[in-house]
Short mmCIF file of C-alpha atoms in Angstrom, two decimals:
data_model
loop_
_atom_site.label_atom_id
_atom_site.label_comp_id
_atom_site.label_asym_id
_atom_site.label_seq_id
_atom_site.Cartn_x
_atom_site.Cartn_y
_atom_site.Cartn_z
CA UNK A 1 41.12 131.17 122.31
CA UNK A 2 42.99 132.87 119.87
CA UNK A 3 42.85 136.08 117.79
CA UNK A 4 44.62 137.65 115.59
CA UNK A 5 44.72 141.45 115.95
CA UNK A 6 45.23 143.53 112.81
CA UNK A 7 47.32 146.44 112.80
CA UNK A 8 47.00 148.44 109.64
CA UNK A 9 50.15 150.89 110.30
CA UNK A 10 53.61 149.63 111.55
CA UNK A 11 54.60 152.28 113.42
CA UNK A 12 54.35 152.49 116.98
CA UNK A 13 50.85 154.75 118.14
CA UNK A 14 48.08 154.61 120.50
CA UNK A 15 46.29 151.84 118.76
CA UNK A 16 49.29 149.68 119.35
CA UNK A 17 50.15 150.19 123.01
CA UNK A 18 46.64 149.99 123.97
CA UNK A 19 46.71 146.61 121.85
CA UNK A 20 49.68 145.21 123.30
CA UNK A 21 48.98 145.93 126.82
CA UNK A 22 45.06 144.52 126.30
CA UNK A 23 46.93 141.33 124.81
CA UNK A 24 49.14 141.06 127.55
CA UNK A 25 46.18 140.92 130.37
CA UNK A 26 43.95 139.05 128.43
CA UNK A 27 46.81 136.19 128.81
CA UNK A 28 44.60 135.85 132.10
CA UNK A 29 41.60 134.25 130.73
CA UNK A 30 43.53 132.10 127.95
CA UNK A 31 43.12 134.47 124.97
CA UNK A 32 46.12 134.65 123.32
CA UNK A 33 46.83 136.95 120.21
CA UNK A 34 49.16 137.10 117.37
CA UNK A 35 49.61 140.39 115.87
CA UNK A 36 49.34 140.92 111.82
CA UNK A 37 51.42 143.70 110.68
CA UNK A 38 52.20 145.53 107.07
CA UNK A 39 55.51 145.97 106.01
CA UNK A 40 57.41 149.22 107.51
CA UNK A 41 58.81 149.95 110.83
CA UNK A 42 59.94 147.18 113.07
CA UNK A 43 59.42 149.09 115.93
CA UNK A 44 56.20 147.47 117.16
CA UNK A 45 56.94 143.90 116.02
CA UNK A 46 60.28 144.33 118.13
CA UNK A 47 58.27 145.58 120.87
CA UNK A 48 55.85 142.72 120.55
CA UNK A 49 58.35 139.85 120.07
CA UNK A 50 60.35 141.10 122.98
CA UNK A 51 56.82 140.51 125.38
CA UNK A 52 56.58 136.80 123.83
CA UNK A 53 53.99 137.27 121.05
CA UNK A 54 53.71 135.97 117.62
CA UNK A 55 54.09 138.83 114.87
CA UNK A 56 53.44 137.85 111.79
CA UNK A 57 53.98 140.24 108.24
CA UNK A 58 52.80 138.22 104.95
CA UNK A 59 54.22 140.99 102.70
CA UNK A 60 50.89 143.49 102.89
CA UNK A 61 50.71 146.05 101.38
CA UNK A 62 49.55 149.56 103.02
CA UNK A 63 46.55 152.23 102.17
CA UNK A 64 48.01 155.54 101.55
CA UNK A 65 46.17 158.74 101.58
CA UNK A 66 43.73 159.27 98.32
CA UNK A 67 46.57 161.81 96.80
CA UNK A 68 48.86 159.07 96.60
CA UNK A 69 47.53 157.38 93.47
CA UNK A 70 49.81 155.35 92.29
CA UNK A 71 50.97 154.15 95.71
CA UNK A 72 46.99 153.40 96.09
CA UNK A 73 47.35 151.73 92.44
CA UNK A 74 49.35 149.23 93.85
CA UNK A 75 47.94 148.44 96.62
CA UNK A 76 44.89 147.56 94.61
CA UNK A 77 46.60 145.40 92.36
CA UNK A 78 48.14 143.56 95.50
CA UNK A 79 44.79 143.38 97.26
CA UNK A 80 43.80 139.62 96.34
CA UNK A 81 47.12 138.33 96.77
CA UNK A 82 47.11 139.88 100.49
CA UNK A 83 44.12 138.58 101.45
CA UNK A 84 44.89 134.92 100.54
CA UNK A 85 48.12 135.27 102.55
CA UNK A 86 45.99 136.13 105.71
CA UNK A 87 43.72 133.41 105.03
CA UNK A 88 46.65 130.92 105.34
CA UNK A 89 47.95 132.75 108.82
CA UNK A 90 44.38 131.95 110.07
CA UNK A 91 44.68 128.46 109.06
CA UNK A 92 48.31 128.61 109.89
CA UNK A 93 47.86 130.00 113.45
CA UNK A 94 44.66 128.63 114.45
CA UNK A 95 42.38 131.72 114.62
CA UNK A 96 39.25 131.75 116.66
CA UNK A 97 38.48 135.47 116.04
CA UNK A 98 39.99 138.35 113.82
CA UNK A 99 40.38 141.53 115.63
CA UNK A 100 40.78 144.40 112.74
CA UNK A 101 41.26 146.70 115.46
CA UNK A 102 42.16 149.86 113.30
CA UNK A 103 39.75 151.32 111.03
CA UNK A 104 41.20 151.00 107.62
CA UNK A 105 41.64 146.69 107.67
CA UNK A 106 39.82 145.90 104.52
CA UNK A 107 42.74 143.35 103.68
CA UNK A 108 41.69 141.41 107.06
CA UNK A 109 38.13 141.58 107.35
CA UNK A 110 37.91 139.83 103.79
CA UNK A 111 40.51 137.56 104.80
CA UNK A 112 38.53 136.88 107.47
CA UNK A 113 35.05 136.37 106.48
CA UNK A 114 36.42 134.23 103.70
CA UNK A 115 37.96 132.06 106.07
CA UNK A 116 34.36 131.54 107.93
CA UNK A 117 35.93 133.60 111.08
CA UNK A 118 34.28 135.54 113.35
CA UNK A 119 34.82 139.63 113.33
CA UNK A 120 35.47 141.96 115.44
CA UNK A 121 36.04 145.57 113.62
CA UNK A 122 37.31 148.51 116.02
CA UNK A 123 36.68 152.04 114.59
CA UNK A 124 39.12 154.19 116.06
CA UNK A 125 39.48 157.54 114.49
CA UNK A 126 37.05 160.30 113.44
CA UNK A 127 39.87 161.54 110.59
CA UNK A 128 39.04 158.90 108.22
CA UNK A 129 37.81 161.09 104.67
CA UNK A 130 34.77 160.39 102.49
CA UNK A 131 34.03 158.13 100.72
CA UNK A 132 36.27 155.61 103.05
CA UNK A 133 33.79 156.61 105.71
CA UNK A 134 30.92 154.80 104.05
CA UNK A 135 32.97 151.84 102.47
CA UNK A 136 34.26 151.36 105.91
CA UNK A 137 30.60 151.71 107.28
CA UNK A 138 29.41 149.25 104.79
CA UNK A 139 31.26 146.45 105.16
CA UNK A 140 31.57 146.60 108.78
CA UNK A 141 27.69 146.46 108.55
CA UNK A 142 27.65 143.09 105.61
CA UNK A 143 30.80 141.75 107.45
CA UNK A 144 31.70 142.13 111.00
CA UNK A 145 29.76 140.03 113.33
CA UNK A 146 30.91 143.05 115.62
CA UNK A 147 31.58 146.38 116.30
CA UNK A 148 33.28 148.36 118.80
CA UNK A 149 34.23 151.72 118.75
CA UNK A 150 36.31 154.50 120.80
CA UNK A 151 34.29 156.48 121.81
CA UNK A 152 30.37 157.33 121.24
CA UNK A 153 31.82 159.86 119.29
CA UNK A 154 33.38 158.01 116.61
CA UNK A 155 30.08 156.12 116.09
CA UNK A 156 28.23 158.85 115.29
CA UNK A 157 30.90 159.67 112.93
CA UNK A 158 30.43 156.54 110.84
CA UNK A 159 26.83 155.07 111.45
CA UNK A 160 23.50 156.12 111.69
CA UNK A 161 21.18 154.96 114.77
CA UNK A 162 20.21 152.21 113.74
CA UNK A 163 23.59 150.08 113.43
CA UNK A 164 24.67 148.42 116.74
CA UNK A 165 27.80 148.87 117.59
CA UNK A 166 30.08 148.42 121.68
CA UNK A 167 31.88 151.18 122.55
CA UNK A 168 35.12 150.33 124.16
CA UNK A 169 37.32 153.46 125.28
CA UNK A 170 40.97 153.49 125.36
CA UNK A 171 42.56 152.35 128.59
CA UNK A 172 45.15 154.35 130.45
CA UNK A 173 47.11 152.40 133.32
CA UNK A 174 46.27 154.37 136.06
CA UNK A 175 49.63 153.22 138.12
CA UNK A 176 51.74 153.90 135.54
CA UNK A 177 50.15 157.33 135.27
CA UNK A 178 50.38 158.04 138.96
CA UNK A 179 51.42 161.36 141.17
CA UNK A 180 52.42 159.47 143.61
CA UNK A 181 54.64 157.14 142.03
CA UNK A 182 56.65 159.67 139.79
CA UNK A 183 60.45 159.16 140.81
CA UNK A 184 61.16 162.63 142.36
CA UNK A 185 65.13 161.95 141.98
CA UNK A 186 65.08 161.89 137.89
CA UNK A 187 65.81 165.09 136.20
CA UNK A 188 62.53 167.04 135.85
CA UNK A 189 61.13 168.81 132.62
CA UNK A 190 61.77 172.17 134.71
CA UNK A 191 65.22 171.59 135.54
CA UNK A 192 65.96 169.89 131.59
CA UNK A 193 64.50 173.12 130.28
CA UNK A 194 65.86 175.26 132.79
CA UNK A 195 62.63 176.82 133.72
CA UNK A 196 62.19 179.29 136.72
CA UNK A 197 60.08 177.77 139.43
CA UNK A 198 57.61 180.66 139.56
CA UNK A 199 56.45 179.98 135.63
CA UNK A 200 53.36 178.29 135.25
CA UNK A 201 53.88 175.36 133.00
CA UNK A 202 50.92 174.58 130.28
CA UNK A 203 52.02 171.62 128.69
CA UNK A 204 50.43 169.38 125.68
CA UNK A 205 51.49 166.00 124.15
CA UNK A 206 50.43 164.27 121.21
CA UNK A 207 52.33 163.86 117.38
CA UNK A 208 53.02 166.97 115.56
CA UNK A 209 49.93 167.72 113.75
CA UNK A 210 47.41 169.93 112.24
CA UNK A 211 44.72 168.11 113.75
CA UNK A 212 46.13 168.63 116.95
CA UNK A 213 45.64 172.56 116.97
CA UNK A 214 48.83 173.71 118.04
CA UNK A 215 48.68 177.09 116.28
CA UNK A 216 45.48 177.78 118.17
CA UNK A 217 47.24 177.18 120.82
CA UNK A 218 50.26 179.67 119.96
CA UNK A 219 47.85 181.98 119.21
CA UNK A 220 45.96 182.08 122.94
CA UNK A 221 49.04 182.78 124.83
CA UNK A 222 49.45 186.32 124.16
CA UNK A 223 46.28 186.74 125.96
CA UNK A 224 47.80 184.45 128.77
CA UNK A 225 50.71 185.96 129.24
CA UNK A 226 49.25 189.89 129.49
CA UNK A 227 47.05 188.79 131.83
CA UNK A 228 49.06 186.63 134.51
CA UNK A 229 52.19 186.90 133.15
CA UNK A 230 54.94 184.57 131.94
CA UNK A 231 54.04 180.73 130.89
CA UNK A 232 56.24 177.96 129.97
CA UNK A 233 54.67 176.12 127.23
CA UNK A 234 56.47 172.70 126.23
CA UNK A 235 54.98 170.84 122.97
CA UNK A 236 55.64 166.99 123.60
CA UNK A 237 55.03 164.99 120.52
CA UNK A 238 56.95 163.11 117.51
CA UNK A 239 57.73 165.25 114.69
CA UNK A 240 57.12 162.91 111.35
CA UNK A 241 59.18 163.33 108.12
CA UNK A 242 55.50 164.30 106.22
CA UNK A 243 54.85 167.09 108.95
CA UNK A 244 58.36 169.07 108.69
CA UNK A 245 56.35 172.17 106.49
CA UNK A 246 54.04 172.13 109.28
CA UNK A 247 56.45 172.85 112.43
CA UNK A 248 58.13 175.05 110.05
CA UNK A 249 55.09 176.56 109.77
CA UNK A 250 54.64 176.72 113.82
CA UNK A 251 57.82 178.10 114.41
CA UNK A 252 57.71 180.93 112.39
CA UNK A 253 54.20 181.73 114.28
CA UNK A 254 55.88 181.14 117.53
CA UNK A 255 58.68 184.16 116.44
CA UNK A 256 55.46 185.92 115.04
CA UNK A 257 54.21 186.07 118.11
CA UNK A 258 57.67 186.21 120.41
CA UNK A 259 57.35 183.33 121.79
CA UNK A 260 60.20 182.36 121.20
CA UNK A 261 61.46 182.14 125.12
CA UNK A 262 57.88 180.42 126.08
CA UNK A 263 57.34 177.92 123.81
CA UNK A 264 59.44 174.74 123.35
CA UNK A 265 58.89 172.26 121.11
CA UNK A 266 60.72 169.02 122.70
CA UNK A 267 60.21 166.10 120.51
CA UNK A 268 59.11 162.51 121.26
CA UNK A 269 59.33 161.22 124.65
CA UNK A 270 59.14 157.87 126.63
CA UNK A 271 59.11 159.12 130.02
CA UNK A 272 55.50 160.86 129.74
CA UNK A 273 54.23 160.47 133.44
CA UNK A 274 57.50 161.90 134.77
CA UNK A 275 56.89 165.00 131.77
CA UNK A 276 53.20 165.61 132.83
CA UNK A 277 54.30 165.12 136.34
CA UNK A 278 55.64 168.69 135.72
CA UNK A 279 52.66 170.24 134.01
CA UNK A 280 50.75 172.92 136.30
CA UNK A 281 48.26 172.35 133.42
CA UNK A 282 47.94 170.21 130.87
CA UNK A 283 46.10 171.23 127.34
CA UNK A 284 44.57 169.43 123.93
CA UNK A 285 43.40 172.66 121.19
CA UNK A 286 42.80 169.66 118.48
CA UNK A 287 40.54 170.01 116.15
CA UNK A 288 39.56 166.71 115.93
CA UNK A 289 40.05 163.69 117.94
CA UNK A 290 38.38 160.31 118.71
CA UNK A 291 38.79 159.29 122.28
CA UNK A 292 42.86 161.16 122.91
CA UNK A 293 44.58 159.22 125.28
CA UNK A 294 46.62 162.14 126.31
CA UNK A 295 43.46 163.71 128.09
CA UNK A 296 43.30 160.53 129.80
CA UNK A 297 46.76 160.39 130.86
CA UNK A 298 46.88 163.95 132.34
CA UNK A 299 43.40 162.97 134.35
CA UNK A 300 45.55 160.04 135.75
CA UNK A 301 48.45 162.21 136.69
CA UNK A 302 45.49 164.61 138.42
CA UNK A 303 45.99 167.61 136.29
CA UNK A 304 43.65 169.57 135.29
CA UNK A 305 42.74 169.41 131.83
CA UNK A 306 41.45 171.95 129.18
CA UNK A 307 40.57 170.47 125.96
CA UNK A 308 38.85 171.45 123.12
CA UNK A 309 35.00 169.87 122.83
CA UNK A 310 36.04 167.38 119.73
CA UNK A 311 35.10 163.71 119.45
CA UNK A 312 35.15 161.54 122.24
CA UNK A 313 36.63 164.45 124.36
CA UNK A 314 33.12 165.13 125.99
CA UNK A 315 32.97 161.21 126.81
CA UNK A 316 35.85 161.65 128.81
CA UNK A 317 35.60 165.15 130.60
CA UNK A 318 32.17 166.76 131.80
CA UNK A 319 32.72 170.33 131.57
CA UNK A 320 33.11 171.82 135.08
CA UNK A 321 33.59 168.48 137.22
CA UNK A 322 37.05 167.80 136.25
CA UNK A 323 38.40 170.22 133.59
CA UNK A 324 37.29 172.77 130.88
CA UNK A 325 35.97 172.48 127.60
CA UNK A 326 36.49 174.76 125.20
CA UNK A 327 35.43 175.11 121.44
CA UNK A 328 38.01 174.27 118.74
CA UNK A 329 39.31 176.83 116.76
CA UNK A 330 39.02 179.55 119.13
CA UNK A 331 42.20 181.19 121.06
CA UNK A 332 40.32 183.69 122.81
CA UNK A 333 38.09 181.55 124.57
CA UNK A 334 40.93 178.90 125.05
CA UNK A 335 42.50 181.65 126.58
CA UNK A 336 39.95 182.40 129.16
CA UNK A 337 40.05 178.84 130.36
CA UNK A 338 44.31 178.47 130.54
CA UNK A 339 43.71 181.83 132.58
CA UNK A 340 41.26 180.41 135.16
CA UNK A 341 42.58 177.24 135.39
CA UNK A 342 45.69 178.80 136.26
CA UNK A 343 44.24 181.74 138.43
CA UNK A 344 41.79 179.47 140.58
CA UNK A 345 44.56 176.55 141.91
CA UNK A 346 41.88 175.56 144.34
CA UNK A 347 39.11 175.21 141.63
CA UNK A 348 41.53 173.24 139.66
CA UNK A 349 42.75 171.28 142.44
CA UNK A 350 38.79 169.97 142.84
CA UNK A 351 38.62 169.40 139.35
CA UNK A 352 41.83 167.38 139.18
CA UNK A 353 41.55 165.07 141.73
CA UNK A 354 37.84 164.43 140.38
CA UNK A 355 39.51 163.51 137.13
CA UNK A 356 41.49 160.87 138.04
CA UNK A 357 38.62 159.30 140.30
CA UNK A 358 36.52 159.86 137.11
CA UNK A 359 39.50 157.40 134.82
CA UNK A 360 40.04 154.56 137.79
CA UNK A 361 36.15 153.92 137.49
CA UNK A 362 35.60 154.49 133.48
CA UNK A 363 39.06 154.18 131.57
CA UNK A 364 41.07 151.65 133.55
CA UNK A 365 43.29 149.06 131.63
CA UNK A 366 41.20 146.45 133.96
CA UNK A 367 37.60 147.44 132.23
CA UNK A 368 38.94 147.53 128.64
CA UNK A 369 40.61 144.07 129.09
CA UNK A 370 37.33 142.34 130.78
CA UNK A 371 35.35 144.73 128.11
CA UNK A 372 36.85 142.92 124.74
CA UNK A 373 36.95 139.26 127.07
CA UNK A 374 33.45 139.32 127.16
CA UNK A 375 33.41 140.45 123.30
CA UNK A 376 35.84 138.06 122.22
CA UNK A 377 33.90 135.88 124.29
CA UNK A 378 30.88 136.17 122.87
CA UNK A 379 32.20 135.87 119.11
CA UNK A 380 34.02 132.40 120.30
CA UNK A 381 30.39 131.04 120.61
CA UNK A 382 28.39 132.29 117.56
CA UNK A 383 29.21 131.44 113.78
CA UNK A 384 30.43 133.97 111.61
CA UNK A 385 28.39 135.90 109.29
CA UNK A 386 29.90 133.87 106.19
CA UNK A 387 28.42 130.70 107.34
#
């Protein structure tokens, strides 16, 4: 069997890891996958290549966000063109099944159901603006012969009750993210940042962002810090070219607020189970998420987690078994919670080690993989809606 998973953005992000290392397991029950890519960064295709799989990048051209007009302009005018040059990689490569495994694949899904192949569209985000929302919604209903989702979450977000769709959450490997496989000999986030072993460290990961509710965050540590003291607070997370006003913006809140010696803001990182390994708690204040695999990843790593109650978040935590949820957009009571968690080691202990039980029986690599198998499975025998 073969399917060809489209990737809508180049650039290396949780959609892509999770698709590579899903590809790489499903090698296990004969599905293999080529990857269709726009043109941009080569960073995933590299990545890809280098684990033996077929990338292939037919010149298409990207969606940009609706303020970008003529960018979108152009994109529109290449539409057609784009399509027909997916057609021919499905006749080219053989395609039993096209996987348009980000939200936005419009290019792919008509490519797709032109060519007479089965669909399977994965909704992924709950950031997508109106009216995509319902074009998105629409064809997925007239075209897809499925649906899968990230969370329940993120089907709410697009469709009403009565559409069908499969939710399949995000994986996290949970022996990649393990406590007791970190290597204790590499240089620890303490010692890099030269923290002092009696500061609590509250640390958060995830792409410089507004949706990601960092200056909530900034603003609840006041409160943290009068009431147990100092906190080291280290902000893991790419900082994009498009996002520079924004950690401007965070910085000057951070010396607002003198924070200056708490709060670190150390960039992108590869080594992220050896970072959280670190964390004496680990925190998400977005504002909106679908299913964040960085809540996952600290539940692997057994750390207890405070989030904010957006998206798929509740999917993944239940309040008071192994974390805290908190509402977004609201330091004070974020602040409560980093101050229990922190105050209560042997309540957070409980809820910790009931996380990562909690992600080895819902959010394992092992059930995503056999979870699109049997969907891919199931597509392989049934005709496409075009037919």
């Amino acid at each position: 069997m073969r399917v060809l998973n489209s990737l809508v953005e180049p650039r290396i992000g949780g959609p892509h890891l999770r698709s590579l290392a899903v590809a790489k397991q499903l090698r296990e029950y004969d599905v293999e996958t080529v990857f269709l890519l726009p043109a941009g960064s080569d960073e995933f295709e590299e990545l890809a290549t280098e684990a033996g799989f077929d990338v292939v990048r037919p010149s298409l051209p990207r969606l940009h966000p609706p303020k970008d007009v003529v960018k979108n302009l152009k994109y529109m005018m290449k539409y057609l063109p784009a399509t027909k040059r997916i057609c021919d990689v499905i006749e080219e490569y053989n395609i039993d099944i096209m996987y348009a495994s980000m939200t936005l694949n419009f290019q792919a899904v008509v490519a797709a159901y032109r060519s007479s192949t089965p669909i399977a569209w994965f909704f992924n985000d709950t950031s997508t603006p109106w009216p995509l929302t319902e074009i998105t919604a629409q064809m997925a209903g007239f075209m897809a012969d499925e649906i899968a989702v990230a969370a329940d979450a993120v089907h709410d977000y697009y469709f009403s009750n009565d559409v069908t769709s499969r939710t399949i959450y995000p994986p996290v490997d949970t022996e990649e993210f393990n406590p007791d496989k970190i290597d204790q000999d590499s240089v620890s986030l303490r010692e890099e940042l030269d923290i002092d072993e009696s500061t609590p460290i509250i640390g958060t990961v995830g792409n410089i962002n507004p949706v990601k509710g960092h200056k909530y965050l900034l603003r609840s540590l006041p409160d943290v810090i009068n009431k147990i003291g100092q906190v080291a607070v280290p902000i893991v997370g790419k900082i994009l070219d498009t996002r520079e006003e924004y950690i401007t913006e965070l910085k000057r809140l951070r010396s607002d607020l003198g924070l200056e010696d708490n709060v670190y803001f150390v960039g992108q990182r590869s080594d992220i189970p050896r970072i959280m390994a670190d964390f004496d708690i680990f925190v998400l204040p977005s504002v909106r998420e679908a299913c964040p695999m960085a809540v996952l990843e600290a539940m692997a790593m057994q750390k207890p987690v405070v989030a904010t109650r957006v998206g798929g978040t509740a999917e993944q935590i239940v309040d008071g078994e192994h974390g805290w949820l908190v509402p977004a957009r609201s330091p004070s009571v974020l602040s409560n919670a980093l101050t229990e968690a922190l105050t209560n080691p042997e309540k957070s202990w409980q809820r910790a080690t009931a996380a990562r039980s909690r992600v080895q029986e819902k959010f394992s690599l092992n059930q995503c993989v056999e979870s699109h198998y049997k969907m891919f499975k199931e597509l392989n025998n049934t005709q496409s809606k075009y037919d």
